[in-house]
PDB file of C-alpha atoms in Angstrom:
ATOM      1  CA  MET J  27      26.976  -2.147   1.292  1.00 57.00           C
ATOM      2  CA  SER J  28      27.340  -2.686  -2.842  1.00 66.00           C
ATOM      3  CA  ARG J  29      27.179  -6.235  -2.199  1.00 71.00           C
ATOM      4  CA  PHE J  30      24.389  -6.265   0.215  1.00 64.00           C
ATOM      5  CA  LEU J  31      22.791  -3.589  -2.236  1.00 68.00           C
ATOM      6  CA  LEU J  32      23.310  -6.134  -4.933  1.00 75.00           C
ATOM      7  CA  HIS J  33      21.946  -8.795  -3.022  1.00 73.00           C
ATOM      8  CA  ARG J  34      18.810  -7.668  -2.293  1.00 71.00           C
ATOM      9  CA  THR J  35      18.077  -5.934  -5.822  1.00 73.00           C
ATOM     10  CA  GLY J  36      18.734  -9.648  -6.841  1.00 77.00           C
ATOM     11  CA  GLN J  37      16.110 -11.198  -4.443  1.00 76.00           C
ATOM     12  CA  ALA J  38      13.535  -8.358  -5.410  1.00 75.00           C
ATOM     13  CA  VAL J  39      13.664  -9.165  -9.110  1.00 79.00           C
ATOM     14  CA  ILE J  40      12.938 -12.683  -8.392  1.00 82.00           C
ATOM     15  CA  VAL J  41       9.961 -12.128  -6.629  1.00 79.00           C
ATOM     16  CA  VAL J  42       8.666  -9.842  -9.004  1.00 77.00           C
ATOM     17  CA  PHE J  43       9.132 -12.655 -10.861  1.00 80.00           C
ATOM     18  CA  VAL J  44       7.642 -15.654  -9.329  1.00 83.00           C
ATOM     19  CA  VAL J  45       4.459 -12.965  -8.595  1.00 78.00           C
ATOM     20  CA  THR J  46       3.905 -12.531 -12.199  1.00 77.00           C
ATOM     21  CA  VAL J  47       4.366 -16.235 -12.625  1.00 81.00           C
ATOM     22  CA  ILE J  48       1.401 -17.090  -9.775  1.00 79.00           C
ATOM     23  CA  VAL J  49      -1.194 -14.283 -10.482  1.00 74.00           C
ATOM     24  CA  PHE J  50      -0.780 -15.218 -14.702  1.00 75.00           C
ATOM     25  CA  VAL J  51      -1.295 -18.859 -14.029  1.00 77.00           C
ATOM     26  CA  LEU J  52      -4.441 -17.827 -11.392  1.00 71.00           C
ATOM     27  CA  LEU J  53      -5.827 -15.667 -13.588  1.00 66.00           C
ATOM     28  CA  HIS J  54      -5.992 -17.801 -16.577  1.00 70.00           C
ATOM     29  CA  SER J  55      -7.115 -20.415 -14.839  1.00 69.00           C
ATOM     30  CA  LEU J  56     -10.608 -18.705 -13.898  1.00 62.00           C
ATOM     31  CA  PRO J  57     -13.892 -20.486 -15.217  1.00 63.00           C
ATOM     32  CA  GLY J  58     -15.066 -19.035 -18.233  1.00 61.00           C
ATOM     33  CA  GLY J  59     -12.313 -17.072 -19.130  1.00 65.00           C
ATOM     34  CA  PRO J  60     -11.578 -13.681 -20.781  1.00 67.00           C
ATOM     35  CA  ALA J  61     -13.519 -15.139 -24.126  1.00 70.00           C
ATOM     36  CA  ARG J  62     -16.500 -15.392 -21.974  1.00 68.00           C
ATOM     37  CA  ALA J  63     -16.443 -12.199 -20.351  1.00 63.00           C
ATOM     38  CA  ILE J  64     -15.307  -9.628 -23.068  1.00 67.00           C
ATOM     39  CA  LEU J  65     -17.920 -11.286 -25.521  1.00 70.00           C
ATOM     40  CA  GLY J  66     -20.793 -11.910 -23.518  1.00 67.00           C
ATOM     41  CA  ILE J  67     -22.676 -14.815 -23.039  1.00 70.00           C
ATOM     42  CA  ASP J  68     -24.720 -14.945 -26.481  1.00 74.00           C
ATOM     43  CA  ALA J  69     -21.073 -15.392 -28.164  1.00 74.00           C
ATOM     44  CA  THR J  70     -20.860 -18.765 -29.984  1.00 78.00           C
ATOM     45  CA  PRO J  71     -18.226 -21.063 -29.676  1.00 77.00           C
ATOM     46  CA  GLU J  72     -17.032 -19.991 -32.881  1.00 79.00           C
ATOM     47  CA  GLN J  73     -16.477 -16.423 -31.814  1.00 78.00           C
ATOM     48  CA  MET J  74     -15.015 -17.708 -28.970  1.00 77.00           C
ATOM     49  CA  ALA J  75     -12.891 -19.458 -30.693  1.00 80.00           C
ATOM     50  CA  ASP J  76     -11.728 -16.878 -32.799  1.00 81.00           C
ATOM     51  CA  PHE J  77     -11.269 -14.848 -30.009  1.00 77.00           C
ATOM     52  CA  ASN J  78      -9.029 -17.062 -28.248  1.00 76.00           C
ATOM     53  CA  THR J  79      -6.352 -17.615 -31.170  1.00 82.00           C
ATOM     54  CA  ARG J  80      -6.621 -14.044 -32.121  1.00 78.00           C
ATOM     55  CA  GLN J  81      -5.115 -13.589 -28.410  1.00 72.00           C
ATOM     56  CA  GLY J  82      -3.410 -16.385 -28.364  1.00 75.00           C
ATOM     57  CA  PHE J  83      -5.364 -17.812 -25.423  1.00 75.00           C
ATOM     58  CA  ASP J  84      -5.617 -21.335 -27.389  1.00 75.00           C
ATOM     59  CA  GLN J  85      -1.643 -21.744 -26.774  1.00 78.00           C
ATOM     60  CA  PRO J  86      -0.430 -23.443 -23.517  1.00 79.00           C
ATOM     61  CA  LEU J  87      -0.078 -21.050 -20.590  1.00 77.00           C
ATOM     62  CA  PRO J  88       3.579 -21.568 -20.446  1.00 82.00           C
ATOM     63  CA  VAL J  89       3.994 -20.180 -24.217  1.00 82.00           C
ATOM     64  CA  GLN J  90       1.486 -17.797 -23.470  1.00 80.00           C
ATOM     65  CA  TYR J  91       3.203 -16.543 -20.498  1.00 82.00           C
ATOM     66  CA  LEU J  92       6.767 -16.545 -22.342  1.00 84.00           C
ATOM     67  CA  HIS J  93       4.534 -14.291 -24.699  1.00 80.00           C
ATOM     68  CA  TYR J  94       3.107 -11.588 -22.177  1.00 77.00           C
ATOM     69  CA  LEU J  95       7.183 -11.925 -20.541  1.00 80.00           C
ATOM     70  CA  SER J  96       9.035 -10.739 -23.221  1.00 80.00           C
ATOM     71  CA  ARG J  97       6.179  -8.066 -24.232  1.00 77.00           C
ATOM     72  CA  LEU J  98       6.460  -7.088 -20.664  1.00 77.00           C
ATOM     73  CA  LEU J  99      10.436  -6.899 -20.617  1.00 77.00           C
ATOM     74  CA  GLN J 100      10.042  -4.391 -23.652  1.00 77.00           C
ATOM     75  CA  GLY J 101       7.572  -1.923 -21.592  1.00 75.00           C
ATOM     76  CA  ASP J 102       4.488  -3.550 -23.388  1.00 76.00           C
ATOM     77  CA  LEU J 103       1.947  -4.719 -20.909  1.00 76.00           C
ATOM     78  CA  GLY J 104      -0.890  -5.019 -23.286  1.00 75.00           C
ATOM     79  CA  GLU J 105      -4.400  -3.665 -24.332  1.00 76.00           C
ATOM     80  CA  SER J 106      -7.443  -3.259 -21.977  1.00 79.00           C
ATOM     81  CA  TYR J 107     -10.251  -5.482 -23.301  1.00 73.00           C
ATOM     82  CA  ALA J 108     -13.159  -3.191 -22.038  1.00 73.00           C
ATOM     83  CA  LEU J 109     -10.804   0.358 -22.214  1.00 76.00           C
ATOM     84  CA  ASN J 110      -9.712   0.079 -25.645  1.00 76.00           C
ATOM     85  CA  MET J 111      -6.658   1.184 -24.678  1.00 81.00           C
ATOM     86  CA  SER J 112      -2.798   0.238 -23.442  1.00 83.00           C
ATOM     87  CA  VAL J 113      -2.451  -1.174 -19.697  1.00 83.00           C
ATOM     88  CA  ALA J 114       0.620   1.230 -19.797  1.00 83.00           C
ATOM     89  CA  ASP J 115      -1.739   4.496 -20.703  1.00 84.00           C
ATOM     90  CA  LEU J 116      -3.984   3.233 -18.219  1.00 85.00           C
ATOM     91  CA  ILE J 117      -1.153   3.250 -15.509  1.00 85.00           C
ATOM     92  CA  GLN J 118       0.002   6.296 -15.930  1.00 84.00           C
ATOM     93  CA  GLN J 119      -2.816   8.158 -15.660  1.00 83.00           C
ATOM     94  CA  ARG J 120      -4.039   6.283 -12.391  1.00 85.00           C
ATOM     95  CA  LEU J 121      -0.906   5.559 -10.699  1.00 84.00           C
ATOM     96  CA  PRO J 122      -0.267   9.408  -9.829  1.00 85.00           C
ATOM     97  CA  LYS J 123      -3.313   9.229  -8.396  1.00 86.00           C
ATOM     98  CA  THR J 124      -3.397   6.549  -5.857  1.00 84.00           C
ATOM     99  CA  LEU J 125       0.156   7.527  -5.196  1.00 83.00           C
ATOM    100  CA  LEU J 126      -0.945  10.810  -3.731  1.00 85.00           C
ATOM    101  CA  LEU J 127      -3.786   9.472  -1.973  1.00 84.00           C
ATOM    102  CA  THR J 128      -1.276   7.111  -0.346  1.00 83.00           C
ATOM    103  CA  ALA J 129       1.364   9.577   0.563  1.00 83.00           C
ATOM    104  CA  VAL J 130      -1.268  12.160   2.065  1.00 85.00           C
ATOM    105  CA  SER J 131      -2.787   9.020   4.082  1.00 84.00           C
ATOM    106  CA  THR J 132       0.628   7.969   5.230  1.00 83.00           C
ATOM    107  CA  ALA J 133       1.774  11.790   6.558  1.00 85.00           C
ATOM    108  CA  ALA J 134      -1.233  11.807   7.930  1.00 86.00           C
ATOM    109  CA  ALA J 135      -0.334   8.484   9.983  1.00 85.00           C
ATOM    110  CA  VAL J 136       2.731  10.018  10.833  1.00 84.00           C
ATOM    111  CA  VAL J 137       1.977  13.564  12.019  1.00 86.00           C
ATOM    112  CA  VAL J 138      -0.600  11.570  14.450  1.00 87.00           C
ATOM    113  CA  ALA J 139       1.250   8.599  15.768  1.00 85.00           C
ATOM    114  CA  VAL J 140       4.539   9.627  16.291  1.00 83.00           C
ATOM    115  CA  PRO J 141       3.109  12.120  19.269  1.00 84.00           C
ATOM    116  CA  LEU J 142       0.520  10.121  20.323  1.00 86.00           C
ATOM    117  CA  GLY J 143       3.147   7.151  20.733  1.00 83.00           C
ATOM    118  CA  VAL J 144       5.608   9.210  22.696  1.00 81.00           C
ATOM    119  CA  TRP J 145       2.593  10.593  24.726  1.00 83.00           C
ATOM    120  CA  GLN J 146       1.554   6.533  25.712  1.00 81.00           C
ATOM    121  CA  ALA J 147       5.164   5.628  26.617  1.00 81.00           C
ATOM    122  CA  VAL J 148       5.362   8.441  28.660  1.00 79.00           C
ATOM    123  CA  ASN J 149       2.255   7.890  30.492  1.00 81.00           C
ATOM    124  CA  ARG J 150       2.427   4.490  30.451  1.00 82.00           C
ATOM    125  CA  ASN J 151       0.141   1.601  32.323  1.00 81.00           C
ATOM    126  CA  LYS J 152      -2.232   4.878  32.860  1.00 85.00           C
ATOM    127  CA  PRO J 153      -5.911   4.892  31.755  1.00 86.00           C
ATOM    128  CA  GLY J 154      -5.053   7.015  29.150  1.00 83.00           C
ATOM    129  CA  ASP J 155      -2.466   4.472  27.604  1.00 82.00           C
ATOM    130  CA  TYR J 156      -4.549   1.931  27.812  1.00 87.00           C
ATOM    131  CA  ILE J 157      -7.970   3.205  26.002  1.00 88.00           C
ATOM    132  CA  VAL J 158      -5.523   4.750  23.298  1.00 84.00           C
ATOM    133  CA  THR J 159      -4.025   1.106  23.417  1.00 84.00           C
ATOM    134  CA  ALA J 160      -7.503  -0.685  22.910  1.00 88.00           C
ATOM    135  CA  LEU J 161      -8.780   1.838  20.098  1.00 87.00           C
ATOM    136  CA  THR J 162      -5.320   1.529  18.795  1.00 83.00           C
ATOM    137  CA  PHE J 163      -5.793  -2.016  18.405  1.00 82.00           C
ATOM    138  CA  LEU J 164      -9.929  -1.714  17.322  1.00 83.00           C
ATOM    139  CA  ALA J 165      -8.771   0.303  14.414  1.00 80.00           C
ATOM    140  CA  TYR J 166      -5.935  -1.734  13.280  1.00 78.00           C
ATOM    141  CA  SER J 167      -7.990  -5.148  13.294  1.00 79.00           C
ATOM    142  CA  THR J 168     -10.808  -3.518  11.880  1.00 77.00           C
ATOM    143  CA  PRO J 169     -11.235  -4.498   7.670  1.00 78.00           C
ATOM    144  CA  ALA J 170     -10.371  -1.053   5.459  1.00 77.00           C
ATOM    145  CA  PHE J 171     -13.818  -1.583   3.939  1.00 79.00           C
ATOM    146  CA  PHE J 172     -15.561  -1.635   7.184  1.00 83.00           C
ATOM    147  CA  LEU J 173     -13.671   1.789   7.973  1.00 82.00           C
ATOM    148  CA  ALA J 174     -14.553   3.094   4.814  1.00 82.00           C
ATOM    149  CA  LEU J 175     -18.409   2.490   5.524  1.00 85.00           C
ATOM    150  CA  ILE J 176     -18.375   3.810   9.021  1.00 85.00           C
ATOM    151  CA  ALA J 177     -16.799   6.922   7.658  1.00 84.00           C
ATOM    152  CA  ILE J 178     -19.405   7.512   4.589  1.00 86.00           C
ATOM    153  CA  ILE J 179     -22.240   6.682   7.071  1.00 87.00           C
ATOM    154  CA  VAL J 180     -20.906   9.023  10.124  1.00 86.00           C
ATOM    155  CA  PHE J 181     -19.525  11.839   8.383  1.00 86.00           C
ATOM    156  CA  SER J 182     -21.453  11.591   5.016  1.00 84.00           C
ATOM    157  CA  GLN J 183     -24.779  10.981   6.053  1.00 81.00           C
ATOM    158  CA  VAL J 184     -25.196  11.455   9.950  1.00 84.00           C
ATOM    159  CA  LEU J 185     -23.101  14.623  10.247  1.00 83.00           C
ATOM    160  CA  PRO J 186     -23.050  16.084   6.777  1.00 82.00           C
ATOM    161  CA  TRP J 187     -19.504  17.387   6.783  1.00 87.00           C
ATOM    162  CA  PHE J 188     -17.796  15.678   3.783  1.00 87.00           C
ATOM    163  CA  PRO J 189     -18.753  14.362   0.343  1.00 83.00           C
ATOM    164  CA  SER J 190     -19.068  10.421   0.632  1.00 81.00           C
ATOM    165  CA  GLN J 191     -17.291  10.627  -3.193  1.00 81.00           C
ATOM    166  CA  ALA J 192     -13.837  10.960  -3.669  1.00 81.00           C
ATOM    167  CA  PRO J 193     -13.064  13.649  -6.528  1.00 81.00           C
ATOM    168  CA  GLN J 194     -13.745  12.788  -9.939  1.00 79.00           C
ATOM    169  CA  ALA J 195     -10.959  14.957 -12.019  1.00 78.00           C
ATOM    170  CA  ASP J 196      -8.696  13.490 -14.313  1.00 77.00           C
ATOM    171  CA  THR J 197      -5.452  15.622 -13.192  1.00 79.00           C
ATOM    172  CA  LEU J 198      -3.455  15.746  -9.331  1.00 80.00           C
ATOM    173  CA  THR J 199      -4.415  19.406  -9.704  1.00 82.00           C
ATOM    174  CA  GLY J 200      -8.321  18.959  -9.919  1.00 81.00           C
ATOM    175  CA  ILE J 201      -8.287  16.253  -7.288  1.00 83.00           C
ATOM    176  CA  LEU J 202      -6.287  18.846  -5.075  1.00 83.00           C
ATOM    177  CA  ALA J 203      -8.575  21.252  -5.596  1.00 81.00           C
ATOM    178  CA  GLU J 204     -11.271  19.390  -4.006  1.00 81.00           C
ATOM    179  CA  PRO J 205      -9.952  18.710  -0.442  1.00 84.00           C
ATOM    180  CA  ALA J 206     -13.127  18.583   1.418  1.00 85.00           C
ATOM    181  CA  ALA J 207     -13.824  15.010  -1.036  1.00 84.00           C
ATOM    182  CA  LEU J 208     -10.004  13.952  -0.723  1.00 84.00           C
ATOM    183  CA  VAL J 209     -10.921  13.725   3.589  1.00 84.00           C
ATOM    184  CA  LEU J 210     -12.881  10.524   4.047  1.00 86.00           C
ATOM    185  CA  PRO J 211     -10.498   8.531   1.291  1.00 86.00           C
ATOM    186  CA  VAL J 212      -7.562   9.648   3.183  1.00 85.00           C
ATOM    187  CA  LEU J 213      -9.151   9.023   6.573  1.00 85.00           C
ATOM    188  CA  THR J 214     -10.058   5.885   5.976  1.00 83.00           C
ATOM    189  CA  GLY J 215      -6.348   4.742   4.641  1.00 80.00           C
ATOM    190  CA  ALA J 216      -4.734   6.645   7.756  1.00 82.00           C
ATOM    191  CA  VAL J 217      -6.635   5.289  10.812  1.00 83.00           C
ATOM    192  CA  THR J 218      -5.037   1.705  10.385  1.00 79.00           C
ATOM    193  CA  ALA J 219      -1.502   3.320   9.743  1.00 81.00           C
ATOM    194  CA  VAL J 220      -1.841   5.125  13.010  1.00 83.00           C
ATOM    195  CA  ALA J 221      -2.620   2.117  14.725  1.00 81.00           C
ATOM    196  CA  ALA J 222      -0.152   0.681  13.309  1.00 80.00           C
ATOM    197  CA  PHE J 223       3.218   3.513  13.793  1.00 84.00           C
ATOM    198  CA  SER J 224       1.574   4.557  17.043  1.00 83.00           C
ATOM    199  CA  ARG J 225       2.218   0.923  18.677  1.00 81.00           C
ATOM    200  CA  TYR J 226       5.880   0.920  17.001  1.00 80.00           C
ATOM    201  CA  MET J 227       6.847   4.430  18.308  1.00 82.00           C
ATOM    202  CA  ARG J 228       5.277   3.422  21.721  1.00 83.00           C
ATOM    203  CA  SER J 229       7.634   0.484  21.893  1.00 82.00           C
ATOM    204  CA  SER J 230      10.512   2.060  20.757  1.00 80.00           C
ATOM    205  CA  THR J 231      10.284   4.957  22.928  1.00 80.00           C
ATOM    206  CA  LEU J 232       9.705   2.750  26.279  1.00 80.00           C
ATOM    207  CA  ASP J 233      13.043   1.428  25.217  1.00 77.00           C
ATOM    208  CA  ASN J 234      15.126   4.090  24.728  1.00 76.00           C
ATOM    209  CA  LEU J 235      13.499   5.750  28.406  1.00 72.00           C
ATOM    210  CA  ALA J 236      15.270   2.613  29.739  1.00 73.00           C
ATOM    211  CA  GLU J 237      18.535   3.743  28.420  1.00 71.00           C
ATOM    212  CA  ASP J 238      21.642   5.544  30.195  1.00 71.00           C
ATOM    213  CA  TYR J 239      21.520   8.937  28.279  1.00 73.00           C
ATOM    214  CA  VAL J 240      18.031   9.766  29.568  1.00 70.00           C
ATOM    215  CA  ARG J 241      19.452   9.042  33.261  1.00 71.00           C
ATOM    216  CA  THR J 242      22.549  11.011  32.285  1.00 75.00           C
ATOM    217  CA  ALA J 243      20.728  13.801  30.912  1.00 71.00           C
ATOM    218  CA  ARG J 244      17.980  13.942  34.088  1.00 72.00           C
ATOM    219  CA  ALA J 245      20.578  13.736  35.881  1.00 74.00           C
ATOM    220  CA  LYS J 246      22.330  16.760  34.749  1.00 71.00           C
ATOM    221  CA  GLY J 247      18.858  18.546  35.427  1.00 72.00           C
ATOM    222  CA  THR J 248      17.585  18.514  31.728  1.00 70.00           C
ATOM    223  CA  ARG J 249      14.456  19.803  31.625  1.00 75.00           C
ATOM    224  CA  GLU J 250      11.824  16.804  31.287  1.00 71.00           C
ATOM    225  CA  ARG J 251      10.077  18.003  27.670  1.00 73.00           C
ATOM    226  CA  ALA J 252      13.895  18.268  26.949  1.00 71.00           C
ATOM    227  CA  VAL J 253      14.773  15.020  27.363  1.00 72.00           C
ATOM    228  CA  ILE J 254      11.580  13.594  25.706  1.00 74.00           C
ATOM    229  CA  GLY J 255      11.661  15.610  22.492  1.00 68.00           C
ATOM    230  CA  LYS J 256      15.158  16.467  22.239  1.00 69.00           C
ATOM    231  CA  HIS J 257      16.681  12.796  22.724  1.00 68.00           C
ATOM    232  CA  VAL J 258      14.215   9.745  23.226  1.00 73.00           C
ATOM    233  CA  GLY J 259      11.681  11.425  20.594  1.00 68.00           C
ATOM    234  CA  ARG J 260      14.410  11.576  17.953  1.00 70.00           C
ATOM    235  CA  ASN J 261      16.063   8.094  18.626  1.00 71.00           C
ATOM    236  CA  SER J 262      12.942   6.359  18.766  1.00 73.00           C
ATOM    237  CA  LEU J 263      12.418   7.403  15.257  1.00 73.00           C
ATOM    238  CA  THR J 264      14.149   4.730  13.781  1.00 71.00           C
ATOM    239  CA  PRO J 265      11.986   1.736  13.477  1.00 72.00           C
ATOM    240  CA  VAL J 266       9.216   3.816  12.286  1.00 74.00           C
ATOM    241  CA  ILE J 267      11.231   5.162   9.866  1.00 72.00           C
ATOM    242  CA  THR J 268      12.161   1.332   8.607  1.00 70.00           C
ATOM    243  CA  MET J 269       8.566   0.560   8.826  1.00 72.00           C
ATOM    244  CA  LEU J 270       7.442   3.284   6.570  1.00 73.00           C
ATOM    245  CA  GLY J 271       8.639   1.365   3.829  1.00 67.00           C
ATOM    246  CA  TYR J 272       7.364  -2.065   4.853  1.00 66.00           C
ATOM    247  CA  HIS J 273       4.064  -0.176   5.171  1.00 70.00           C
ATOM    248  CA  ILE J 274       3.828   0.760   1.592  1.00 68.00           C
ATOM    249  CA  PRO J 275       2.554  -2.106   0.457  1.00 66.00           C
ATOM    250  CA  VAL J 276      -0.300  -2.088   3.009  1.00 68.00           C
ATOM    251  CA  LEU J 277      -1.076   1.581   1.713  1.00 68.00           C
ATOM    252  CA  PHE J 278      -1.616   0.004  -1.512  1.00 69.00           C
ATOM    253  CA  GLY J 279      -4.021  -2.730  -1.024  1.00 69.00           C
ATOM    254  CA  GLY J 280      -6.252  -0.255   1.328  1.00 68.00           C
ATOM    255  CA  ALA J 281      -6.030   2.014  -1.208  1.00 72.00           C
ATOM    256  CA  LEU J 282      -7.761  -1.160  -3.581  1.00 76.00           C
ATOM    257  CA  ILE J 283     -10.512  -1.140  -1.676  1.00 78.00           C
ATOM    258  CA  SER J 284     -10.905   2.712  -0.415  1.00 80.00           C
ATOM    259  CA  GLU J 285     -10.565   3.578  -4.164  1.00 82.00           C
ATOM    260  CA  SER J 286     -13.667   1.270  -5.008  1.00 82.00           C
ATOM    261  CA  ILE J 287     -15.733   2.477  -2.203  1.00 84.00           C
ATOM    262  CA  PHE J 288     -14.759   6.111  -2.601  1.00 85.00           C
ATOM    263  CA  ASN J 289     -15.261   6.023  -6.641  1.00 84.00           C
ATOM    264  CA  TYR J 290     -11.378   7.740  -6.200  1.00 85.00           C
ATOM    265  CA  PRO J 291     -10.324   7.270  -9.724  1.00 85.00           C
ATOM    266  CA  GLY J 292      -7.432   5.616  -9.334  1.00 83.00           C
ATOM    267  CA  MET J 293      -5.229   2.126  -9.579  1.00 82.00           C
ATOM    268  CA  GLY J 294      -7.714   0.732  -6.934  1.00 81.00           C
ATOM    269  CA  LEU J 295     -10.763   1.563  -8.847  1.00 83.00           C
ATOM    270  CA  ALA J 296      -9.271   0.472 -11.841  1.00 83.00           C
ATOM    271  CA  PHE J 297      -8.435  -2.998 -10.948  1.00 83.00           C
ATOM    272  CA  TRP J 298     -11.938  -3.620  -9.126  1.00 83.00           C
ATOM    273  CA  ASN J 299     -13.271  -2.436 -12.851  1.00 81.00           C
ATOM    274  CA  ALA J 300     -10.844  -5.089 -14.750  1.00 82.00           C
ATOM    275  CA  ALA J 301     -12.277  -7.576 -12.116  1.00 78.00           C
ATOM    276  CA  GLN J 302     -16.038  -7.463 -12.665  1.00 78.00           C
ATOM    277  CA  VAL J 303     -15.221  -8.436 -16.844  1.00 75.00           C
ATOM    278  CA  SER J 304     -11.719 -10.165 -16.459  1.00 73.00           C
ATOM    279  CA  ASP J 305      -9.638  -7.910 -17.832  1.00 77.00           C
ATOM    280  CA  TYR J 306      -6.511  -9.672 -17.455  1.00 77.00           C
ATOM    281  CA  PRO J 307      -4.049  -7.121 -19.239  1.00 79.00           C
ATOM    282  CA  VAL J 308      -5.385  -4.756 -16.784  1.00 83.00           C
ATOM    283  CA  LEU J 309      -5.149  -6.969 -13.754  1.00 81.00           C
ATOM    284  CA  LEU J 310      -1.955  -8.460 -14.288  1.00 79.00           C
ATOM    285  CA  GLY J 311      -0.858  -4.524 -14.919  1.00 82.00           C
ATOM    286  CA  VAL J 312      -2.096  -3.451 -11.444  1.00 83.00           C
ATOM    287  CA  VAL J 313      -0.682  -6.554  -9.748  1.00 80.00           C
ATOM    288  CA  LEU J 314       2.682  -6.005 -11.673  1.00 81.00           C
ATOM    289  CA  VAL J 315       2.981  -2.500 -10.286  1.00 81.00           C
ATOM    290  CA  ILE J 316       1.822  -3.300  -6.781  1.00 78.00           C
ATOM    291  CA  ALA J 317       4.148  -6.154  -6.431  1.00 77.00           C
ATOM    292  CA  THR J 318       7.055  -4.154  -7.463  1.00 78.00           C
ATOM    293  CA  ALA J 319       5.885  -1.312  -4.950  1.00 76.00           C
ATOM    294  CA  THR J 320       6.108  -4.348  -2.104  1.00 75.00           C
ATOM    295  CA  VAL J 321       9.471  -5.477  -3.153  1.00 77.00           C
ATOM    296  CA  LEU J 322      10.966  -1.712  -3.449  1.00 76.00           C
ATOM    297  CA  GLY J 323       9.036  -0.642  -0.271  1.00 72.00           C
ATOM    298  CA  SER J 324      10.615  -3.762   1.580  1.00 72.00           C
ATOM    299  CA  LEU J 325      14.149  -2.869  -0.084  1.00 73.00           C
ATOM    300  CA  LEU J 326      13.961   0.390   1.216  1.00 73.00           C
ATOM    301  CA  ALA J 327      13.474  -0.302   4.604  1.00 69.00           C
ATOM    302  CA  ASP J 328      16.541  -2.834   4.196  1.00 69.00           C
ATOM    303  CA  LEU J 329      18.684  -0.474   3.309  1.00 71.00           C
ATOM    304  CA  LEU J 330      17.396   2.559   5.711  1.00 67.00           C
ATOM    305  CA  GLN J 331      18.139  -0.086   8.267  1.00 65.00           C
ATOM    306  CA  ALA J 332      21.425  -0.978   7.025  1.00 64.00           C
ATOM    307  CA  LEU J 333      22.234   2.705   6.645  1.00 66.00           C
ATOM    308  CA  ILE J 334      21.506   3.666   9.914  1.00 58.00           C
ATOM    309  CA  ASP J 335      22.819   0.292  11.878  1.00 54.00           C
ATOM    310  CA  PRO J 336      26.261  -1.248  10.168  1.00 54.00           C
ATOM    311  CA  ARG J 337      25.277  -4.357  12.134  1.00 50.00           C
ATOM    312  CA  VAL J 338      22.258  -5.515   9.978  1.00 49.00           C
ATOM    313  CA  ARG J 339      24.253  -4.705   6.667  1.00 51.00           C
ATOM    314  CA  ALA J 340      27.256  -7.013   8.299  1.00 52.00           C
ATOM    315  CA  GLY J 341      24.538  -9.402   8.552  1.00 51.00           C
ATOM    316  CA  ARG J 342      23.095  -9.605   5.220  1.00 47.00           C
ATOM    317  CA  ALA J 343      25.927  -8.997   3.368  1.00 44.00           C
TER     318      ALA J 343
END
């Protein structure tokens, strides 16, 4: 197990390193550069040259990256050009809010998707199963921004049940104090997750329904509800549990969009605002956090699979 863990951790570190290189090069290759974005269109060439010199942008990209990596290893993510604050402080303020949004969205999705997937499997190839399957495919294929816009139009304008803007408090306590304003952002994040998790749960439940232990339980006279709830449902949760790790980056990606649309003060909105002014340190910091979350999510999923199934551990060690 320790060898497997070290192997996957080493891969995770390499992936994060490669992501930082690619994103750093792409951001610094954009036309105009940060000097034009920060100083404005009226800045003179002398002012832009002075800005690039002070920020080190006049040096070759490899040298700039090495300086950035050196600071990164010391926990220094740089300073935001537009907000006049450190990127680390910005992420410290915004990350808990994004984690709250993604955690609530995931919990809501699992609560709905697990029984829905089991119900579909039990009623497979019936009209209800076909209807739910069509709806889940539709939800899964719909972009997050479009779902958010539909939610605003339906539940904030046509049916004025919930605010169209997310809570604007600076603390988690303040955000939780406005549950009605959280409904639409959570709904947007949960719909796609429900579509994905319910499909996995349906497939896993169908596989377990064909197992010998189900036939044995039925032959012993066990009630069908007990067979499904106590045996099949519990054993079918394994792929959904491991899928949670792989779905973490998807939730973060969806949060970037929904936060911008609902003006939710998380990392997604910070990334959007930074992109408008080419605030490179903030963009790099947010991308680094998302990349780390992606890698950690994949690592968590692999570890859960290894703990549940020793064959995975033996095959990948």
